[in-house]
Tab-separated table of C-alpha atoms (C1' of nucleotides) in Angstrom:
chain	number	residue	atom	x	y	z
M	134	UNK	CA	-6.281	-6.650	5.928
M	135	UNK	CA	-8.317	-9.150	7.441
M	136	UNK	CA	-5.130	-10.495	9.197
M	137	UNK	CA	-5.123	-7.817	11.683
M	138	UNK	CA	-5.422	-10.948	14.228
M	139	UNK	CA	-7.943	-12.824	14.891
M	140	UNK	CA	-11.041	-10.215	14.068
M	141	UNK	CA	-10.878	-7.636	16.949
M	142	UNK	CA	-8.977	-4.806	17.087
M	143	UNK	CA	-6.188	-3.939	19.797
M	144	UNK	CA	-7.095	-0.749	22.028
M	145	UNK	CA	-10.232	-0.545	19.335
M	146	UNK	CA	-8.710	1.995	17.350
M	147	UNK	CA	-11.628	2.894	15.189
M	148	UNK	CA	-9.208	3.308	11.973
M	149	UNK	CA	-7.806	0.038	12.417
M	150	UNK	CA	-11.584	-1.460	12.286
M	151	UNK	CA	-11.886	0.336	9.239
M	152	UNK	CA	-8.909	-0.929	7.778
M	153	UNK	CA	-10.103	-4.622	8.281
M	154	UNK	CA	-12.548	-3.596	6.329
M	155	UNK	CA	-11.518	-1.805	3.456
M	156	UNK	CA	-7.744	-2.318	4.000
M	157	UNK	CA	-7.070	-4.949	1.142
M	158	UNK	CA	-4.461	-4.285	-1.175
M	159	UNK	CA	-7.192	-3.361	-3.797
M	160	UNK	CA	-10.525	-2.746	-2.084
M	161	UNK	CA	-10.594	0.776	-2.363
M	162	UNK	CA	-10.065	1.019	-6.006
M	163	UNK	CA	-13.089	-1.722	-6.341
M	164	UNK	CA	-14.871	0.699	-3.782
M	165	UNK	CA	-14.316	3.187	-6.091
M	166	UNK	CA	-15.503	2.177	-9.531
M	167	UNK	CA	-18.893	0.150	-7.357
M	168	UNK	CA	-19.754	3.722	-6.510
M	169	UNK	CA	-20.484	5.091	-9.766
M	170	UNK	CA	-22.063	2.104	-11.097
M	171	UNK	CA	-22.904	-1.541	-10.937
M	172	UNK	CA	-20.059	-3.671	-12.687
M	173	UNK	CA	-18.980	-6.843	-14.462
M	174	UNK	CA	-16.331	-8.916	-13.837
M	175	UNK	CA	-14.541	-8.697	-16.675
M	176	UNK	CA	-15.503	-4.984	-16.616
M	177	UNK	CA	-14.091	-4.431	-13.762
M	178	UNK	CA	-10.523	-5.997	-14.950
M	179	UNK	CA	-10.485	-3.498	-17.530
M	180	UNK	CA	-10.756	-0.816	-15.019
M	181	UNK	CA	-8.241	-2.155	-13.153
M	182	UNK	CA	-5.129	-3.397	-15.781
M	183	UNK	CA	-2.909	-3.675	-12.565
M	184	UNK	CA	-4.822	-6.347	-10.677
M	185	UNK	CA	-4.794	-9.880	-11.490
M	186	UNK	CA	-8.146	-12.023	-12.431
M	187	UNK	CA	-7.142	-13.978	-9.569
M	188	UNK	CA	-6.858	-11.665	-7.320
M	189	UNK	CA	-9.867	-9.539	-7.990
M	190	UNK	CA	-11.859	-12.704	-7.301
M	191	UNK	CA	-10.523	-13.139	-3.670
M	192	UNK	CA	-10.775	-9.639	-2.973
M	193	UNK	CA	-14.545	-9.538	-4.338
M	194	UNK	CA	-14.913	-12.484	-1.865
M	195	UNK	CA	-13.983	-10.814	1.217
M	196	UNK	CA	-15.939	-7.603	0.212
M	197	UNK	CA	-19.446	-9.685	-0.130
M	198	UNK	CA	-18.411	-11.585	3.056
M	199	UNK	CA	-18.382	-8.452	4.777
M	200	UNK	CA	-21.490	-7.566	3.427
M	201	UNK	CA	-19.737	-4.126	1.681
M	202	UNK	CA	-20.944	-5.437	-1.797
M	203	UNK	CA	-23.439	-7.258	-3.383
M	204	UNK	CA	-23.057	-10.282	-6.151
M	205	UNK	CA	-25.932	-10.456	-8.655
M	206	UNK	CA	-25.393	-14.500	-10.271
M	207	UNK	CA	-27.754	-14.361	-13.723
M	208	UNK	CA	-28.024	-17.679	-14.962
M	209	UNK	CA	-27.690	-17.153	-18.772
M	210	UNK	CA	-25.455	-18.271	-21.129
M	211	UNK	CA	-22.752	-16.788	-21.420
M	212	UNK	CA	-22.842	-16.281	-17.395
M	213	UNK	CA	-23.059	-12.597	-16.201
M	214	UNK	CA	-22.291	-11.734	-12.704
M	215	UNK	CA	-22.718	-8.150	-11.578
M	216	UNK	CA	-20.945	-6.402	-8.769
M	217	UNK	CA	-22.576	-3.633	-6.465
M	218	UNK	CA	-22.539	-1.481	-3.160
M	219	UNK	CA	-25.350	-2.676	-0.571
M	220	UNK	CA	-26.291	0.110	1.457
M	221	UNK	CA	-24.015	-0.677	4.035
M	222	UNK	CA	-21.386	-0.762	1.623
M	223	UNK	CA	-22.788	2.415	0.143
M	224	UNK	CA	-22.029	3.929	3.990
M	225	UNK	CA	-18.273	4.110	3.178
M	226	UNK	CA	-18.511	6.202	0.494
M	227	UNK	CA	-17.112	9.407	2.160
M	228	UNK	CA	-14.004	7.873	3.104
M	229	UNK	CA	-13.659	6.624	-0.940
M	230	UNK	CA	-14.230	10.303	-1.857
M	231	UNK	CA	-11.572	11.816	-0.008
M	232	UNK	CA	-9.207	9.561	-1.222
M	233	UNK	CA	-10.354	10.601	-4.389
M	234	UNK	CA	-10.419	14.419	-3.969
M	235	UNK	CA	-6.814	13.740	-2.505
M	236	UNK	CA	-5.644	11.809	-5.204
M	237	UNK	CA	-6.751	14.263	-7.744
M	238	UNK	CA	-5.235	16.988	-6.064
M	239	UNK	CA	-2.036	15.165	-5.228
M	240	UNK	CA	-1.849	14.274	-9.409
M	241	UNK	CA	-2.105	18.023	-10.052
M	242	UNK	CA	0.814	18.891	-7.861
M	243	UNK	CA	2.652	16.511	-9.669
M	244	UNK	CA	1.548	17.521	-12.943
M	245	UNK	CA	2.906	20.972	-12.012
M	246	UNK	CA	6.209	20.397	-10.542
M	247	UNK	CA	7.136	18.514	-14.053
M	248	UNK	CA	6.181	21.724	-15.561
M	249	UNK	CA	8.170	23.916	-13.381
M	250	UNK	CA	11.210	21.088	-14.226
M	251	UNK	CA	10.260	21.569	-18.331
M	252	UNK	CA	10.010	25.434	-18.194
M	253	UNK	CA	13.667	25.237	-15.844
M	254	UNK	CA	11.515	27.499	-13.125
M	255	UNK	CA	12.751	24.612	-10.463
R	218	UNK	CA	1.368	-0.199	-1.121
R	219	UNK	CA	4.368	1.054	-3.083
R	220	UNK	CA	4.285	-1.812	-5.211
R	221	UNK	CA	1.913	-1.452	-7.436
R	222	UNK	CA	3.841	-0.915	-10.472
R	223	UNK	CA	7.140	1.221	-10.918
R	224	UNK	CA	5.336	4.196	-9.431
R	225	UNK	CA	2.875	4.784	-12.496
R	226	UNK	CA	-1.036	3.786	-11.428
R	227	UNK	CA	-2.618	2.532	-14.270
R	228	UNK	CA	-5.066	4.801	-16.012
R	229	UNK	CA	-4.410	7.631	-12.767
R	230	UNK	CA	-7.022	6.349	-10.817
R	231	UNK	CA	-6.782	9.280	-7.903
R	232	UNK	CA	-8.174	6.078	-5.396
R	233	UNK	CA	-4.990	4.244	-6.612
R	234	UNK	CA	-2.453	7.403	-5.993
R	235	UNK	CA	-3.740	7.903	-2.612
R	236	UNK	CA	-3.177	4.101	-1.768
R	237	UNK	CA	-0.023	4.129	-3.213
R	238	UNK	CA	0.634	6.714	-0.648
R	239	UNK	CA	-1.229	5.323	2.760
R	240	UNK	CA	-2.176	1.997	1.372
R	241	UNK	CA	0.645	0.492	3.660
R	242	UNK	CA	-0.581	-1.977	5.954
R	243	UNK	CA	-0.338	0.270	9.181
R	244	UNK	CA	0.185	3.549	7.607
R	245	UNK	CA	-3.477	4.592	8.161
R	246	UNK	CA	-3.215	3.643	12.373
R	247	UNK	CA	0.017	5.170	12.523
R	248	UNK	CA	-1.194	8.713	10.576
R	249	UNK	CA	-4.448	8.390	13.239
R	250	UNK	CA	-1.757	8.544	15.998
R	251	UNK	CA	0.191	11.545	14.956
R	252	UNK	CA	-2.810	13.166	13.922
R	253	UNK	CA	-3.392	13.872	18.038
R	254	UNK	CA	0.264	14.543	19.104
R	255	UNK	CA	3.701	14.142	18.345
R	256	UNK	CA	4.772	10.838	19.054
R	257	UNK	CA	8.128	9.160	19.978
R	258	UNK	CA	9.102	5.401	18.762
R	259	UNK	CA	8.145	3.119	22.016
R	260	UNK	CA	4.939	5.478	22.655
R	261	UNK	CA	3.982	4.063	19.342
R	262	UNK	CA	4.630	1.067	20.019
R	263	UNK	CA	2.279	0.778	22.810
R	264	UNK	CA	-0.502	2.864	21.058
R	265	UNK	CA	-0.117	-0.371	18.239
R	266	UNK	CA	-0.026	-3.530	20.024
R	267	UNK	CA	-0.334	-5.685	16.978
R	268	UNK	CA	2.958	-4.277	14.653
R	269	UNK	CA	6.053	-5.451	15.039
R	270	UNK	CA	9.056	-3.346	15.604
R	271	UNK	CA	10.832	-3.863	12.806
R	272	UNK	CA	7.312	-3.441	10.897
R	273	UNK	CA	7.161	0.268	12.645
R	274	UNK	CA	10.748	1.136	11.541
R	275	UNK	CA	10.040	-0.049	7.784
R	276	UNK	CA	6.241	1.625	7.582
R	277	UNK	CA	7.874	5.079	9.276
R	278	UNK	CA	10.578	5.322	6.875
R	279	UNK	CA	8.263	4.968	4.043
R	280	UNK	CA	6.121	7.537	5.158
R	281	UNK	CA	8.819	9.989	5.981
R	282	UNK	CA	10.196	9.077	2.215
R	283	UNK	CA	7.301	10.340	1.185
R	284	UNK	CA	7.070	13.603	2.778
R	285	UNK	CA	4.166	12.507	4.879
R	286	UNK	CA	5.817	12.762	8.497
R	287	UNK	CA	8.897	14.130	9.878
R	288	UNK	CA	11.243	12.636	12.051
R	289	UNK	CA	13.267	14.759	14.484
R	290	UNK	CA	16.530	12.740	16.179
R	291	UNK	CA	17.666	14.295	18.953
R	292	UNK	CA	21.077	13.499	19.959
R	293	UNK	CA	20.833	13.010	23.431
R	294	UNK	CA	21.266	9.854	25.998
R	295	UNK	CA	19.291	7.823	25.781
R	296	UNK	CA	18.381	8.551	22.207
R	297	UNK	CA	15.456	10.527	21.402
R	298	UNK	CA	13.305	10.230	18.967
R	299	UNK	CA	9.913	12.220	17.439
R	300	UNK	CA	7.539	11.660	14.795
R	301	UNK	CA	5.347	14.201	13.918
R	302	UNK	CA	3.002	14.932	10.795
R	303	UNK	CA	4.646	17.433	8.078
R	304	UNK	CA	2.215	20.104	6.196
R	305	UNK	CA	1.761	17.503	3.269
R	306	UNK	CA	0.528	15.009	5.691
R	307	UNK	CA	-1.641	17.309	7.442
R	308	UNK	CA	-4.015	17.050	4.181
R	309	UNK	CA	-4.131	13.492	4.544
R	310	UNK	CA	-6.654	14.260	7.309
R	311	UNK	CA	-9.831	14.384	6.048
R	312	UNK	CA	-9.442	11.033	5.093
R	313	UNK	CA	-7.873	9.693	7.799
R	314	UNK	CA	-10.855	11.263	10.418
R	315	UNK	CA	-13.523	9.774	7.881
R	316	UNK	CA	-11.828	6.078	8.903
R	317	UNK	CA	-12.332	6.838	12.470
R	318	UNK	CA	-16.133	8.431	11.914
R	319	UNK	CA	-17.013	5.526	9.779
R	320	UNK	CA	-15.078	3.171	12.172
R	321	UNK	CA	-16.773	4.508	15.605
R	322	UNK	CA	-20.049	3.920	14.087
R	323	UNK	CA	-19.313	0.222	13.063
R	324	UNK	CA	-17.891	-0.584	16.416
R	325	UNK	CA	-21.248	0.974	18.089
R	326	UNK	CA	-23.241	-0.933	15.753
R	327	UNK	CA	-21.342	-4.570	16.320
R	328	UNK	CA	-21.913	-3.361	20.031
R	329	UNK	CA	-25.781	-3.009	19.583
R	330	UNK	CA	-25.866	-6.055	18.104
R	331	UNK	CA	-24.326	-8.196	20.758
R	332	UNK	CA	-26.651	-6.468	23.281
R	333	UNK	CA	-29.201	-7.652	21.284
R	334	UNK	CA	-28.035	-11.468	21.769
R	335	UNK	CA	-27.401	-10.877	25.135
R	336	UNK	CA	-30.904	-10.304	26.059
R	337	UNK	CA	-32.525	-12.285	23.047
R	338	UNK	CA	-33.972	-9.210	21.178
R	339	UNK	CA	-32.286	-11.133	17.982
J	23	DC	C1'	-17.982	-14.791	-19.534
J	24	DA	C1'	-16.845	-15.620	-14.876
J	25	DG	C1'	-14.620	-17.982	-12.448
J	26	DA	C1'	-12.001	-22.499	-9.838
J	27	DA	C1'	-7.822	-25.194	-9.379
J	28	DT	C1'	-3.074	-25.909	-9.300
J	29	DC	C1'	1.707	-24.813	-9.158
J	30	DC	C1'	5.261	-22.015	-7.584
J	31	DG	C1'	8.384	-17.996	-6.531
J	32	DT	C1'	9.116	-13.828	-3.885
J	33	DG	C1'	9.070	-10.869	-0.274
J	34	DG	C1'	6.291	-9.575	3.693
J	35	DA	C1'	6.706	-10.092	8.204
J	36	DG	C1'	7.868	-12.496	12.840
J	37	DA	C1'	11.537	-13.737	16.266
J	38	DT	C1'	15.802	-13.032	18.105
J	39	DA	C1'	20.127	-10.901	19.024
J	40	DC	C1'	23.108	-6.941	18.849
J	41	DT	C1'	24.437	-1.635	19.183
J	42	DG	C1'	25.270	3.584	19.747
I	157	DC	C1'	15.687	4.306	23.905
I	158	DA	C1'	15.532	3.614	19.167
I	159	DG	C1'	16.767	1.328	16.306
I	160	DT	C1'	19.775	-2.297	12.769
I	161	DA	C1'	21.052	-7.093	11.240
I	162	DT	C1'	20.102	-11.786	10.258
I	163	DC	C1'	17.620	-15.820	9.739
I	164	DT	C1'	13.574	-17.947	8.692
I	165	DC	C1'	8.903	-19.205	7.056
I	166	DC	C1'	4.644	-19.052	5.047
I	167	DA	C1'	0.986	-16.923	2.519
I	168	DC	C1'	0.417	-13.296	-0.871
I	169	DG	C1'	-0.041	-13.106	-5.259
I	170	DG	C1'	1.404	-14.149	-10.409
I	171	DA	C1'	0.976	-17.359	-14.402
I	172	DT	C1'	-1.275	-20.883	-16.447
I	173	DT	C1'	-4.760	-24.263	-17.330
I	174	DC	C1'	-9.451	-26.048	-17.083
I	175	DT	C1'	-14.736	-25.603	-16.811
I	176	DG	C1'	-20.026	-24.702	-16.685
DNA sequence: CAGAATCCGTGGAGATACTG
DNA sequence: CAGTATCTCCACGGATTCTG
């Protein structure tokens, strides 16, 4: 989000601080592969086959700015850059994980309505 | 969100199909909302300072597209008009309430640290 | 490999006015 | 009160090219 207006949040609603936070068009999915390991750049476009190089840069940017995750610069050639939670990063983990356990359960009742349609039982 | 590609997310990422569901820019602030009460279009309004009107109308309908909320017109004068979460968006709870925990905390933290300036602890 | 820089189109979103 | 309709603008974000 970030353009919520000008940094504080109207009535503080505590989910709207949140969302400046993690609210990005992508962040969560970043979120979401940083929490089960450390990652490369180009790693992390192959996770994500939907985002452009880009914009996976800017949204790393903000991330690190708000001190969510960490950027690890090895100077070697060919360069390798790797991406990871800090521990206040780490902190919004729970919120990642219910998206996930939604998502997963969402997919399934998806999954099984096209059944229902294949087998005629809708 | 909605837009991130013809409905499909890439490789399922469950992260992805939740976003694709609440990844609007005001979706999350407006499901916090109607998590506490019923709520009618100008109440909203006032509980979100910061959206537009037309913004409300376009992030409602979405949601209520979706299955998330429901919408109940009553067909009085003036018009009357209530917003109100549906069973499906009842499970979107748990991950709604872990943006406010994580949110309350990070408020009470920013507010620690100002203290701090205030009387030159930092 | 991990970006930075540039160009450029689209639609996201504000402001205003109108309506049942 | 709860919207719709229109006009407008700018910045979000894609595609491409260049670099240490």
């Amino acid at each position: 989000m970030r353009n919520r207006k000008a940094g504080y949040a109207c009535k503080h609603c505590p989910v709207e601080t949140t969302l400046d936070i993690i609210g990005g068009k992508w962040k969560g999915v970043i979120l979401y592969h940083l929490m089960n390991k450390t990652c490369r750049f180009n790693e992390m476009r192959r996770l994500m086959p939907g985002i452009s190089q880009r914009m996976l840069t800017l949204q790393l940017r903000e991330l690190e700015k708000d001190g969510v995750i960490h950027r690890e610069v090895y100077p070697v050639v060919p360069p390798k850059t790797e991406y990871s939670l800090t521990a206040f990063g780490e902190t919004l983990k729970p919120i990642i994980q219910e998206m996930k356990r939604w998502g997963d359960r969402y997919e399934h009742h998806q999954e099984q309505q096209l059944e229902d349609v294949d087998q005629n039982k809708a």
